[in-house]
């Protein structure tokens, strides 16, 4: 018999489907809780995150714990065959605690201590807060660590934010001392003679000062380190009582200030909170879908070969997205299956039931205020639950990609804290999406990796604005090309080292000038309404045609062995190379020295793929833009997730493929019709070998 695949929750061979559940808001209305358990069955939900904001319900007075209600809920979950992702409650501390121990409240950059407001606002280094967290987590671990319903620990909630109290600043100094050894090295690494910032004692440093961008990057790094440290601290008692139960903390997609790549090494399971605005009237829906696909692939690759899942998403409308437009029919399924297509093995919601009061009382939920199981949103959850039952064979299947794209917070931070380059409005992410979506549009699988991950086995490596380099990354990249790999880099490659000091001797620095056979001498940053035209070179080897358009940034390149594939057509740099290719060792190094329009980036990859065959689509046919097909494979089956992100129907030629629709077993052999915003999953016997 085939061994059962390793699932997110051990021995639970199901796609996780459920929600954040807050029965603590309804303890005085037991009939509502009874109804919840009935509706969970109807909805086909199997996994619930409990207790995220329940600290005061557990510990109404200091040291006086009350877990009876949780015990009751956990027991009912077990008897219904559900799994619980039990939270540690540090995401929102009790008001009594904030009052008794002011030091647990955060201090802002101006030195003012926050009042007890909102949530996510505790000091990372307060000893008292840590003691309190250790106590409550120990109680939870001791009482529930062996409970049959416990499937996973949900550690805190969306860790985020900085604290500038003396304790946190001291922790920053210690972290810096460990990293740099002494102040001389730190001063050199930060270029602190600039504006007379030379530090002669650690406590002269204040991270609220933006003058030194190297310091800014280190402050962000330190904050991710603090979060990782706090996470590990929180998990100690959980691991002691339940070593087999995985721990996670919910990440927030591509959040600019937290390095989730770094944090992913600490969690047992990667989980994400994702709230897209899939609005069918939005002309940017397809682009948004591509951006989310990039993020999904990044999360899939945090722990290669292991499944991840959506901890939070919304079956209805999140109240904070303006305007409060309802989620259109089909959109919920489209969004959830997109995550599964990219390696997720669960999609859960915030929230199970709408509360009657508070900030989130109009936030979409499985159960609305009407408590009606005929409600449209509720029905969409029921339908998805039924589909997930049929999709269980997908568990354990994996995506295989020959292309990799680098997306890295360390690069992003060095880029974004540098004054001068066109790095505003999330340019790092936008250019990455431009390049990623050129492959996504052709349904080519892509692994999205951090700089430190191994990319030696891929055929195509894409480096969108890899601003900051490490020596290790540079030498692996050089080796990759020398041995026959194809690399595509863009403007703003190899500008600084990891403390944001510019390379001297020409960009791309650290030896990459030779790999690309060019020097990127100057970068022209344009007004937002300006463009520059680029013309393909005569008989260029990729066959690029037509006039292309660049915006935001144009690099003035000089050839040092590379060939120009296209040149600028205007401004004083008219005639100089804009897109180049260089042969280096057995490989090819392309440089796209401008922010091309997304259509032109697509043309570039189309021609590259047609000419070189370096990567291929998961299907043997071209399909219209806005259709996406992802493939997940087991040892004997391939699963194709076909999604239509457009408002028109399309017919896809099967070109000899023979698929079975997983939902109803229908056989598809000649043509596949996919309706507006439809998503379907098909299976067939595997054709590829790993
Ligand atoms: C975050 C939080 C949830 C909830 C949702 C609302 O993701 O973790 O508690 O507030 O936002 O969208
Ligand atoms: Zn602090």
XYZ file of C-alpha atoms in Angstrom, residues 56-447:
392
model
C -8.486 37.518 29.936
C -11.008 34.703 29.551
C -8.261 32.295 30.654
C -6.796 34.523 33.345
C -9.357 37.077 34.520
C -7.128 37.907 37.497
C -3.419 37.465 37.802
C -2.601 33.796 38.399
C -6.254 32.747 38.578
C -6.808 30.522 35.567
C -10.113 29.340 34.136
C -9.941 26.804 31.384
C -13.269 24.987 31.841
C -14.848 26.646 28.856
C -11.887 25.808 26.622
C -11.900 22.235 27.884
C -15.567 21.972 26.893
C -14.929 23.345 23.398
C -11.860 21.166 22.838
C -13.813 18.057 23.899
C -16.626 18.890 21.529
C -14.126 19.453 18.711
C -12.603 16.037 19.375
C -15.935 14.284 19.447
C -16.820 15.872 16.116
C -13.509 14.772 14.560
C -12.281 18.346 14.176
C -8.764 19.573 14.809
C -7.863 22.635 16.820
C -5.048 25.073 16.171
C -4.753 26.333 19.710
C -3.383 29.836 20.111
C -1.107 31.295 22.703
C -2.813 34.553 23.617
C 0.131 36.963 23.531
C -1.317 38.786 20.493
C -3.428 40.846 22.883
C -2.496 41.196 26.531
C -5.047 41.693 29.342
C -5.943 45.264 30.307
C -5.247 44.452 33.961
C -1.717 43.477 33.014
C -1.050 46.669 31.067
C -2.214 48.682 34.059
C -0.286 46.790 36.704
C 2.931 46.496 34.686
C 3.293 49.593 32.461
C 6.703 48.351 31.306
C 5.086 45.666 29.158
C 3.622 48.378 26.920
C 5.589 49.460 23.892
C 7.577 52.706 23.629
C 7.498 54.602 20.345
C 10.454 56.178 18.502
C 9.951 59.479 20.355
C 10.249 57.718 23.700
C 6.544 57.794 24.639
C 4.925 54.723 26.148
C 1.756 53.533 24.385
C -1.520 53.381 26.280
C -3.352 50.037 26.334
C -4.979 50.181 22.915
C -5.819 47.801 20.105
C -3.557 44.690 20.177
C -0.071 43.505 19.050
C 1.508 46.112 21.271
C 3.727 44.457 23.838
C 7.399 45.160 24.413
C 9.584 42.391 23.011
C 12.089 42.387 25.824
C 10.043 43.072 28.971
C 10.993 40.447 31.540
C 7.613 40.599 33.211
C 5.760 40.123 29.954
C 7.899 37.119 29.123
C 7.168 35.616 32.563
C 3.465 36.097 32.022
C 3.620 34.542 28.562
C 5.650 31.624 29.859
C 3.073 31.005 32.587
C 0.027 31.081 30.345
C 1.717 29.010 27.627
C 2.829 26.482 30.242
C -0.739 26.177 31.518
C -2.021 25.676 27.988
C 0.701 23.158 27.169
C 0.149 21.192 30.391
C -3.634 21.086 30.114
C -4.106 20.681 26.375
C -0.791 19.435 24.954
C -2.117 15.881 24.790
C -5.696 16.665 23.942
C -6.925 14.534 21.027
C -8.301 17.596 19.229
C -4.991 19.470 19.295
C -3.495 19.534 15.802
C -1.178 22.520 15.886
C -0.152 25.468 18.018
C -0.967 28.959 16.740
C 1.751 30.990 18.389
C 0.558 34.519 19.117
C -0.971 36.363 16.167
C 0.638 38.290 13.333
C 3.739 39.332 15.271
C 4.679 42.850 14.207
C 6.020 46.247 15.273
C 8.980 47.828 16.996
C 9.608 48.918 20.568
C 12.145 51.643 21.443
C 12.228 51.197 25.234
C 15.603 51.036 26.984
C 15.359 47.251 27.229
C 14.795 46.870 23.483
C 17.537 49.374 22.646
C 19.939 47.459 24.886
C 18.977 44.255 23.157
C 19.727 45.994 19.836
C 23.208 47.004 21.096
C 23.948 43.441 22.170
C 22.767 42.126 18.834
C 25.008 44.657 17.049
C 27.973 43.750 19.213
C 27.519 40.108 18.322
C 27.274 40.958 14.641
C 30.137 43.461 14.372
C 32.364 42.637 17.348
C 33.349 46.226 18.065
C 32.325 49.780 17.322
C 35.130 50.356 14.829
C 33.810 47.614 12.612
C 30.278 48.874 13.025
C 31.288 52.436 12.139
C 32.989 51.185 9.005
C 30.068 48.950 8.037
C 27.621 51.818 8.433
C 29.846 54.511 6.898
C 29.189 56.501 10.036
C 31.676 59.265 9.428
C 28.818 60.560 7.274
C 27.255 63.626 9.006
C 29.528 62.961 11.960
C 27.690 59.858 13.101
C 30.775 58.038 14.367
C 29.731 56.174 17.507
C 32.058 55.960 20.476
C 29.679 54.004 22.744
C 26.869 51.579 21.897
C 24.203 53.619 23.647
C 24.858 56.608 21.381
C 23.004 54.682 18.671
C 19.321 55.457 18.147
C 17.527 53.521 15.406
C 14.909 56.247 15.007
C 17.550 58.192 13.049
C 17.294 57.548 9.311
C 20.633 59.168 8.349
C 22.509 55.889 8.068
C 20.743 53.450 5.801
C 23.001 50.607 6.959
C 21.668 51.172 10.460
C 18.086 51.132 9.178
C 18.625 47.767 7.569
C 20.152 46.396 10.753
C 17.239 47.700 12.811
C 14.820 45.828 10.536
C 16.990 42.712 10.738
C 17.118 43.052 14.492
C 13.338 43.342 14.685
C 12.900 40.099 12.740
C 15.491 38.548 15.047
C 13.479 39.779 18.080
C 10.311 38.262 16.650
C 12.106 34.978 15.990
C 13.539 35.034 19.487
C 10.141 35.748 21.011
C 8.551 33.010 18.926
C 11.120 30.485 20.107
C 10.631 31.617 23.672
C 6.878 31.103 23.309
C 7.212 27.629 21.869
C 9.496 26.246 24.622
C 6.703 25.199 27.011
C 4.557 23.988 24.105
C 7.356 21.789 22.808
C 8.047 20.499 26.318
C 4.491 19.208 26.741
C 3.734 18.244 23.153
C 6.940 17.693 21.182
C 5.053 16.092 18.288
C 2.600 18.919 17.736
C 3.736 21.405 15.069
C 3.919 25.101 15.849
C 3.259 27.964 13.505
C 2.710 31.687 13.634
C 0.624 33.389 10.985
C 2.620 35.550 8.552
C 1.256 38.522 6.650
C 2.010 37.917 2.966
C 4.783 40.213 1.653
C 4.763 42.569 4.623
C 7.581 45.066 3.969
C 9.083 45.173 7.460
C 9.305 41.531 8.535
C 11.639 39.019 6.952
C 9.396 35.994 6.675
C 12.114 34.104 4.868
C 14.238 34.377 7.984
C 11.333 33.563 10.320
C 10.249 30.561 8.294
C 13.243 28.600 9.607
C 11.737 28.608 13.101
C 8.190 27.496 12.326
C 7.257 23.855 11.766
C 4.562 24.832 9.274
C 4.365 27.973 7.160
C 1.010 29.735 7.379
C -0.211 32.980 5.883
C -2.998 35.530 6.215
C -4.090 36.613 2.760
C -6.915 38.987 1.879
C -6.920 39.744 -1.859
C -9.398 42.105 -3.445
C -10.558 39.923 -6.281
C -13.090 42.272 -7.763
C -14.320 41.203 -11.226
C -14.640 44.825 -12.312
C -11.051 45.561 -11.443
C -8.865 45.901 -14.528
C -5.899 44.917 -12.405
C -7.380 41.624 -11.215
C -5.067 39.557 -13.392
C -2.007 41.447 -12.192
C -3.137 41.014 -8.616
C -3.603 37.307 -9.178
C -0.026 37.124 -10.485
C 1.290 38.994 -7.447
C -0.498 36.586 -5.134
C 0.813 33.651 -7.154
C 4.356 34.959 -6.639
C 3.724 35.226 -2.913
C 2.225 31.717 -2.801
C 5.284 30.325 -4.602
C 7.589 32.134 -2.196
C 5.731 30.652 0.765
C 5.755 27.213 -0.873
C 9.529 27.472 -1.188
C 10.190 28.628 2.383
C 10.201 24.943 3.281
C 10.784 23.137 0.000
C 8.768 19.969 -0.348
C 6.504 20.721 2.597
C 2.939 21.947 2.444
C 1.922 25.366 3.752
C -1.554 26.757 4.324
C -3.709 29.856 4.572
C -4.417 30.443 8.233
C -6.658 33.392 7.426
C -8.649 34.380 4.378
C -12.225 35.500 4.075
C -15.261 33.827 2.541
C -17.062 37.170 2.537
C -15.898 40.749 2.616
C -13.229 42.041 5.040
C -14.645 45.244 6.524
C -11.341 47.128 6.217
C -11.224 46.911 2.404
C -12.918 50.011 1.026
C -15.422 50.177 -0.546
C -17.297 47.410 1.204
C -18.034 45.590 -1.988
C -19.349 42.033 -1.711
C -17.269 39.170 -2.917
C -18.759 38.230 -6.275
C -19.949 34.644 -6.995
C -17.070 32.340 -7.898
C -14.419 34.570 -6.368
C -14.134 32.674 -3.129
C -13.432 29.398 -4.867
C -11.035 31.113 -7.294
C -9.033 32.547 -4.433
C -8.920 29.394 -2.311
C -8.027 27.060 -5.167
C -5.245 29.412 -6.204
C -3.551 28.745 -2.873
C -4.012 24.977 -3.206
C -2.662 25.170 -6.773
C 0.550 26.659 -5.394
C 1.159 23.973 -2.786
C -1.150 24.930 0.084
C -2.944 22.079 1.820
C -5.485 24.100 3.696
C -7.406 27.339 3.542
C -8.942 28.656 6.733
C -10.915 31.814 7.392
C -11.026 34.768 9.582
C -13.670 34.350 10.981
C -16.136 31.585 11.743
C -18.925 33.822 13.059
C -19.444 37.576 12.964
C -19.415 39.082 16.450
C -22.157 41.457 17.505
C -19.810 44.280 18.418
C -16.361 45.729 18.047
C -14.099 46.767 15.229
C -14.659 43.615 13.188
C -18.400 43.057 13.568
C -18.879 43.551 9.833
C -15.841 41.509 8.820
C -16.870 38.657 6.535
C -17.392 35.289 8.223
C -18.718 31.844 7.501
C -21.720 32.471 9.752
C -23.314 35.872 9.256
C -25.481 37.802 11.701
C -28.498 36.164 10.046
C -27.183 32.732 11.215
C -28.738 31.322 8.079
C -27.240 28.278 6.468
C -28.885 29.230 3.151
C -26.875 32.438 3.155
C -24.866 32.824 -0.096
C -21.468 33.040 1.609
C -22.228 30.065 3.822
C -23.222 28.021 0.770
C -19.944 28.895 -0.949
C -18.106 27.468 2.052
C -20.249 24.320 1.988
C -19.455 23.841 -1.704
C -15.751 24.311 -1.160
C -15.805 21.860 1.751
C -17.394 19.257 -0.536
C -14.776 19.877 -3.226
C -11.945 19.577 -0.695
C -13.144 16.099 0.224
C -12.697 15.108 -3.416
C -9.309 16.786 -3.579
C -7.661 14.743 -0.823
C -5.592 12.748 -3.379
C -3.735 16.021 -3.989
C -2.261 15.837 -0.471
C 1.469 15.249 -0.641
C 1.783 16.318 -4.301
C 4.514 18.787 -5.168
C 5.311 21.463 -7.743
C 8.388 20.889 -9.894
C 9.977 23.978 -11.408
C 12.952 24.624 -13.669
C 12.818 28.386 -13.229
C 13.602 30.260 -10.027
C 13.152 33.913 -9.147
C 14.887 35.608 -6.229
C 12.715 37.611 -3.838
C 14.449 38.540 -0.620
C 13.744 40.926 2.227
C 17.435 41.653 2.771
C 17.679 42.873 -0.805
C 14.435 44.789 -0.501
C 15.505 46.576 2.689
C 18.867 47.662 1.341
C 17.123 48.941 -1.769
C 14.248 50.692 -0.028
C 16.301 52.414 2.662
C 18.668 53.893 0.052
C 17.820 57.467 -0.876
C 17.950 58.266 -4.577
C 16.923 55.197 -6.548
C 13.399 54.800 -7.860
C 12.413 52.544 -4.979
C 9.074 54.123 -4.019
C 5.618 52.622 -4.186
C 6.832 49.136 -3.665
C 9.034 49.152 -6.758
C 10.893 46.067 -5.528
C 7.726 44.034 -5.514
C 6.327 45.541 -8.722
C 9.352 44.719 -10.837
C 9.476 41.202 -9.361
C 5.816 40.763 -10.346
C 6.462 42.097 -13.880
C 9.029 39.361 -14.420
C 7.209 36.622 -12.548
C 3.948 37.205 -14.379
C 5.602 36.791 -17.760
C 6.098 33.138 -16.841
C 2.818 32.870 -14.947
C 0.961 34.001 -18.085
C 2.411 31.005 -19.909
C 1.735 28.611 -16.991
C 5.382 27.936 -16.319
C 6.145 26.718 -12.784
C 8.460 29.016 -10.861
C 10.119 28.555 -7.498
